[in-house]
Amino acid sequence: MTEIPKNHPRYESLMVREQIAAGVEKGITSSQGLIAQGRGEAFDYLIGEKTIDSADYAEAVAVCLLLLAENPVISVNGNAAALAPEDLVMLAQLTGAKLEVNLFHRTEERVKKIIGTLKESGADVVLGENAEPLLPLDHERAKVEREGIYDADVVFVPLEDGDRCKALTDMKKLVIAVDLNPLSRTAQTAHVSIVDNLKRALPNMINMIPDFRNMEEEDLWEIVNAYDNNVVLVDAVETIKENLTAKQNELLGIVEDSDKKDGKPGRKEPKKQARIQRDPEIARKVMMRGGDLMME
Amino acid sequence: MTEIPKNHPRYESLMVREQIAAGVEKGITSSQGLIAQGRGEAFDYLIGEKTIDSADYAEAVAVCLLLLAENPVISVNGNAAALAPEDLVMLAQLTGAKLEVNLFHRTEERVKKIIGTLKESGADVVLGENAEPLLPLDHERAKVEREGIYDADVVFVPLEDGDRCKALTDMKKLVIAVDLNPLSRTAQTAHVSIVDNLKRALPNMINMIPDFRNMEEEDLWEIVNAYDNNVVLVDAVETIKENLTAKQNELLGIVEDSDKKDGKPGRKEPKKQARIQRDPEIARKVMMRGGDLMME
């Protein structure tokens, strides 16, 4: 591992890269996974490297769905396992979801290693070794476990391939995706698209669970039914455009309004602690803003 | 290497990834390089996976600078060598530039392998093995060759680290960077920032050389002096914003104007063949558009 000087302006981001590169050495992450990580980084930079309100809202709806599901499954690939194994296990345990290792670049060895990593992080049972080609896709990518993803009603897929996401929705499963690119086929195909970094999304979702766990099913359904994924995606794209405009203004030496003066995108303000379950105002604002964008 | 099904909607992009992943196996590309590739892919997607007019303009100015230079050097890293070794060698030969291998994650073994790759691609001399810590940076990243980058007046750095780009400009060298992220520190620090995919930029630059090679130095300087890098960067960001707006409209089901109706960003039109040396109108348009953006 190359030593990154602490005074490098992108020290933190470079360190995450080292972590995921370590995942490759352990045999958990594929080299394709590194490229996917890079794409995610670019979009994370553009959304400001923080959980935006519309992503926070999508995360709340995702928690509701996982709690409502009969047979929820969390699909785990190499990048997810390298980035946040403990949080994946905790989310599964707190929502009663099964964990299933499911790889685009599948090898039995990597499946085994990822299962091992999840078990080291506290998981009891991890599906994936007994996968059969049950999805309507070419052989290797079609593989899922019958009692896992195949039978699931809600599937949580961090960092998924667009084709497989579509195969799952075609099978009438409700799909929650985590994808920093709001324009990806995955983001546009999933029912709930979380445009956020997995490393921020998972702890945020875990923190929300106590507030939702004791709610009536009826109330959870109300939150789910009010959700419009397109509004959330349009809002994420709008955030990127706003951040780009701020950058253009910097390039042109234009000073921003006083309420934004003190920061660049991503450093504008500390992450808001308010969440939808405590503050339904956020959901209202997101929907309002989305509505305004739709009117334009 | 995993076989990618030909019917996958991102087949071409996935194949380029396989090529760069092969570079890792050969020991040319670092795993960090794969992440950088991914970030580049994201921005390439956002600019529409084509050479936009302002990038074409920057490429023309870069060719002028390389032809005007007394001691031009093309800096080569692992990704550049994996993606376009022949074109790097050809650009060096046609502009009289030296080639120097210069790595962020430097190991002597990788330097040797990349030199080997460039020699296999037709290079006679490739600098880089005798690098000394001559830049004002921490030890490993400071290494350049005295008769290469250290003595250069113009340095062409595809896919460079922001710190090193700044170190070079601080040493009063003219720096040409290739970086798909118009907001990167590299793009903002270089004198000429080419916001384009290296695999498109190099052939385009090579094709331009015959037209510029016989021009008077005075005329080349005129083109260089008229150039404003900030305008080019603002234009690239504007292109991304326009493509994002088009995507938002798709999400919202809004049909675009008739002149744009038939396509998505990146597939809107075949790549324009007109180039600045044949059509100075492009440079004028870019500057005009940039000027308009600055007025807004």
XYZ file of C-alpha atoms in Angstrom, chain B:
296
model
C -11.352 -12.140 -17.876
C -15.132 -12.423 -17.470
C -16.988 -12.732 -20.738
C -19.277 -9.744 -21.264
C -22.428 -10.594 -23.202
C -22.494 -8.625 -26.466
C -26.107 -7.621 -25.866
C -25.217 -5.735 -22.695
C -26.244 -2.084 -23.192
C -22.836 -0.856 -21.961
C -20.809 -3.452 -23.896
C -18.265 -0.980 -25.299
C -17.612 0.743 -22.007
C -17.321 -2.628 -20.261
C -14.756 -3.764 -22.833
C -12.544 -0.706 -22.202
C -12.729 -1.614 -18.530
C -11.567 -5.123 -19.322
C -8.614 -3.652 -21.239
C -7.535 -1.475 -18.351
C -8.062 -4.364 -15.939
C -5.702 -6.332 -18.192
C -3.196 -3.499 -17.670
C -3.295 -4.284 -13.971
C -2.564 -7.930 -14.637
C 0.407 -6.935 -16.806
C 1.662 -4.764 -13.950
C 1.287 -1.507 -15.904
C -1.770 -0.015 -14.233
C -2.071 0.304 -10.469
C -5.308 -0.647 -8.739
C -5.603 3.073 -7.906
C -5.470 3.589 -11.657
C -8.616 1.502 -12.027
C -10.455 3.798 -9.641
C -9.229 6.816 -11.588
C -10.495 5.138 -14.760
C -13.911 4.809 -13.157
C -14.010 8.471 -12.229
C -13.077 9.350 -15.776
C -15.855 7.133 -17.108
C -18.425 8.952 -15.014
C -17.397 12.344 -16.339
C -17.138 10.992 -19.883
C -20.714 9.795 -19.588
C -21.740 13.244 -18.366
C -20.082 15.119 -21.223
C -21.767 12.731 -23.657
C -18.867 10.397 -24.531
C -17.729 12.621 -27.402
C -15.189 15.357 -28.077
C -17.099 18.536 -27.387
C -16.195 21.668 -29.362
C -14.355 23.321 -26.493
C -12.213 20.192 -25.996
C -11.479 20.082 -29.715
C -10.339 23.700 -29.410
C -8.131 22.929 -26.383
C -6.609 20.006 -28.277
C -5.712 22.303 -31.171
C -4.069 24.793 -28.804
C -2.194 21.917 -27.141
C -0.802 20.851 -30.513
C 0.327 24.435 -31.194
C 2.101 24.558 -27.813
C 3.849 21.222 -28.340
C 5.072 22.410 -31.753
C 6.259 25.752 -30.324
C 8.085 24.218 -27.345
C 11.889 24.013 -27.119
C 11.841 20.929 -24.900
C 8.355 19.396 -24.767
C 7.856 16.298 -22.643
C 4.933 13.881 -22.610
C 4.498 12.432 -19.135
C 3.141 8.866 -19.175
C 1.482 7.068 -16.282
C 0.075 3.566 -15.967
C -3.403 4.338 -17.247
C -2.197 6.308 -20.246
C 0.179 3.479 -21.166
C -2.573 0.877 -20.859
C -5.095 2.898 -22.875
C -3.146 4.418 -25.768
C 0.557 3.507 -25.968
C 0.810 3.789 -29.789
C -0.838 7.192 -29.891
C 1.421 8.540 -27.130
C 4.483 7.414 -29.067
C 3.145 8.865 -32.305
C 2.311 12.215 -30.705
C 5.841 12.362 -29.284
C 7.432 11.542 -32.616
C 5.354 14.022 -34.617
C 5.894 16.915 -32.199
C 9.510 16.130 -31.254
C 8.508 15.611 -27.625
C 10.349 13.313 -25.213
C 8.441 10.565 -23.401
C 8.907 10.223 -19.641
C 7.274 7.648 -17.401
C 6.111 9.397 -14.257
C 3.994 7.601 -11.674
C 2.000 8.719 -8.658
C 2.259 5.229 -7.168
C 5.854 4.740 -8.270
C 7.620 1.420 -8.178
C 10.761 0.824 -10.222
C 9.206 -2.358 -11.575
C 6.168 -0.535 -12.958
C 8.397 2.170 -14.462
C 10.370 -0.526 -16.302
C 7.241 -2.304 -17.520
C 5.717 0.886 -18.865
C 8.964 1.812 -20.603
C 8.862 -1.678 -22.146
C 5.285 -1.163 -23.340
C 6.143 2.177 -24.950
C 9.194 0.688 -26.671
C 7.048 -2.167 -27.988
C 4.775 0.538 -29.367
C 7.645 2.094 -31.329
C 9.407 4.480 -28.932
C 13.228 4.733 -29.208
C 14.018 6.510 -25.971
C 11.793 6.662 -22.896
C 12.914 8.578 -19.814
C 11.873 7.816 -16.265
C 14.287 5.243 -14.875
C 16.821 7.847 -13.742
C 14.350 10.102 -11.974
C 15.557 12.180 -9.017
C 13.403 13.948 -6.390
C 13.517 17.368 -8.060
C 9.959 18.656 -7.587
C 8.950 20.400 -4.336
C 6.804 17.459 -3.209
C 7.227 14.537 -0.827
C 9.948 12.169 -1.933
C 8.373 9.559 -4.240
C 6.018 11.925 -5.996
C 8.827 14.459 -6.509
C 10.785 12.229 -8.869
C 11.399 13.418 -12.424
C 14.326 13.195 -14.813
C 16.621 16.203 -15.020
C 16.805 16.254 -18.810
C 13.114 15.364 -19.085
C 10.264 16.956 -17.147
C 12.641 19.016 -14.963
C 14.077 20.863 -17.959
C 10.897 20.921 -20.043
C 9.204 24.167 -21.071
C 5.945 22.434 -22.069
C 4.694 19.302 -20.312
C 1.779 17.223 -21.589
C 0.331 15.307 -18.639
C -2.558 12.980 -19.311
C -4.470 11.975 -16.174
C -2.253 13.748 -13.649
C -2.432 14.301 -9.898
C -3.420 17.837 -8.912
C -0.446 18.419 -6.604
C 2.091 17.555 -9.224
C 0.304 19.588 -11.844
C 0.605 22.588 -9.517
C 4.281 21.877 -8.801
C 4.930 21.996 -12.544
C 3.090 25.261 -13.119
C 4.873 26.776 -10.091
C 8.127 25.950 -11.897
C 6.892 28.150 -14.764
C 6.339 25.290 -17.146
C 3.398 25.414 -19.503
C 1.203 22.452 -18.601
C -1.285 20.700 -20.867
C -3.509 18.287 -18.948
C -6.033 15.713 -20.123
C -8.718 15.298 -17.483
C -12.372 14.415 -17.979
C -13.265 16.215 -14.759
C -13.371 19.948 -15.562
C -13.532 20.692 -11.825
C -10.448 18.757 -10.799
C -7.508 20.639 -9.349
C -5.485 19.432 -12.326
C -7.959 20.900 -14.810
C -8.056 24.156 -12.892
C -4.285 24.385 -12.494
C -3.108 23.484 -16.000
C -2.721 26.133 -18.691
C -4.539 24.045 -21.275
C -7.042 21.545 -19.886
C -8.363 19.008 -22.346
C -11.694 17.755 -20.995
C -11.866 14.673 -23.167
C -11.188 10.955 -23.147
C -7.489 10.318 -23.828
C -8.530 7.690 -26.378
C -10.355 10.355 -28.392
C -8.023 13.284 -27.676
C -4.785 11.712 -28.910
C -5.957 10.611 -32.381
C -7.655 13.975 -32.801
C -4.433 15.815 -31.907
C -2.373 13.582 -34.182
C -4.730 14.317 -37.075
C -4.310 18.043 -36.532
C -0.510 18.084 -36.675
C -0.082 18.218 -40.473
C -2.186 21.374 -40.609
C -0.223 23.163 -37.890
C 3.275 21.910 -38.612
C 3.925 24.271 -41.491
C 2.418 27.356 -39.905
C 4.609 30.315 -38.908
C 5.531 30.417 -35.203
C 3.906 33.825 -35.035
C 0.580 32.419 -36.162
C 0.801 29.531 -33.721
C 1.477 31.997 -30.907
C -1.552 33.987 -31.975
C -3.766 30.907 -31.521
C -2.150 30.145 -28.155
C -2.449 33.718 -26.891
C -6.131 33.984 -27.793
C -6.878 30.914 -25.677
C -8.672 31.267 -22.326
C -8.656 28.034 -20.312
C -11.396 29.195 -17.947
C -13.791 29.638 -20.855
C -13.093 26.076 -21.934
C -13.683 24.716 -18.424
C -16.879 26.711 -17.956
C -18.057 25.412 -21.326
C -17.397 21.789 -20.331
C -19.355 22.269 -17.113
C -22.159 23.903 -19.100
C -22.253 20.888 -21.435
C -22.632 18.580 -18.439
C -25.443 20.730 -17.087
C -27.227 20.684 -20.457
C -26.928 16.895 -20.636
C -28.271 16.627 -17.088
C -31.223 18.835 -17.958
C -31.953 16.608 -20.957
C -31.896 13.591 -18.625
C -34.200 15.340 -16.169
C -36.600 16.025 -19.015
C -36.503 12.361 -19.960
C -37.288 11.410 -16.367
C -40.161 13.854 -16.366
C -41.362 12.754 -19.807
C -40.779 16.173 -21.343
C -40.110 16.084 -25.101
C -37.220 18.261 -26.230
C -37.142 20.789 -29.109
C -37.388 19.264 -32.540
C -33.707 19.862 -33.305
C -32.658 17.700 -30.386
C -35.537 15.281 -30.451
C -33.824 12.253 -31.904
C -31.258 11.589 -29.305
C -29.949 11.315 -25.844
C -26.827 13.160 -24.783
C -23.863 11.558 -26.405
C -25.841 10.056 -29.217
C -27.268 13.312 -30.447
C -25.111 13.610 -33.558
C -22.130 11.969 -35.212
C -18.835 13.483 -34.101
C -18.208 16.696 -36.002
C -15.263 16.483 -38.352
C -14.735 20.234 -38.458
C -11.675 21.270 -36.460
C -10.282 24.606 -35.479
C -7.478 24.603 -38.044
C -9.948 24.108 -40.830
C -12.720 26.054 -39.236
C -11.700 28.891 -36.892
C -15.443 29.338 -36.447
C -15.342 26.667 -33.716
C -12.879 28.659 -31.625
C -15.003 31.766 -32.153
C -18.163 29.934 -31.104
C -16.540 28.481 -27.987
C -15.245 31.886 -26.955
C -18.620 33.490 -27.697
C -20.513 30.861 -25.714
C -18.030 31.185 -22.875
C -18.403 34.953 -23.016
C -22.194 34.647 -22.837
C -21.929 32.357 -19.820
C -19.644 34.858 -18.157
C -22.181 37.631 -18.770
C -25.071 35.683 -17.217
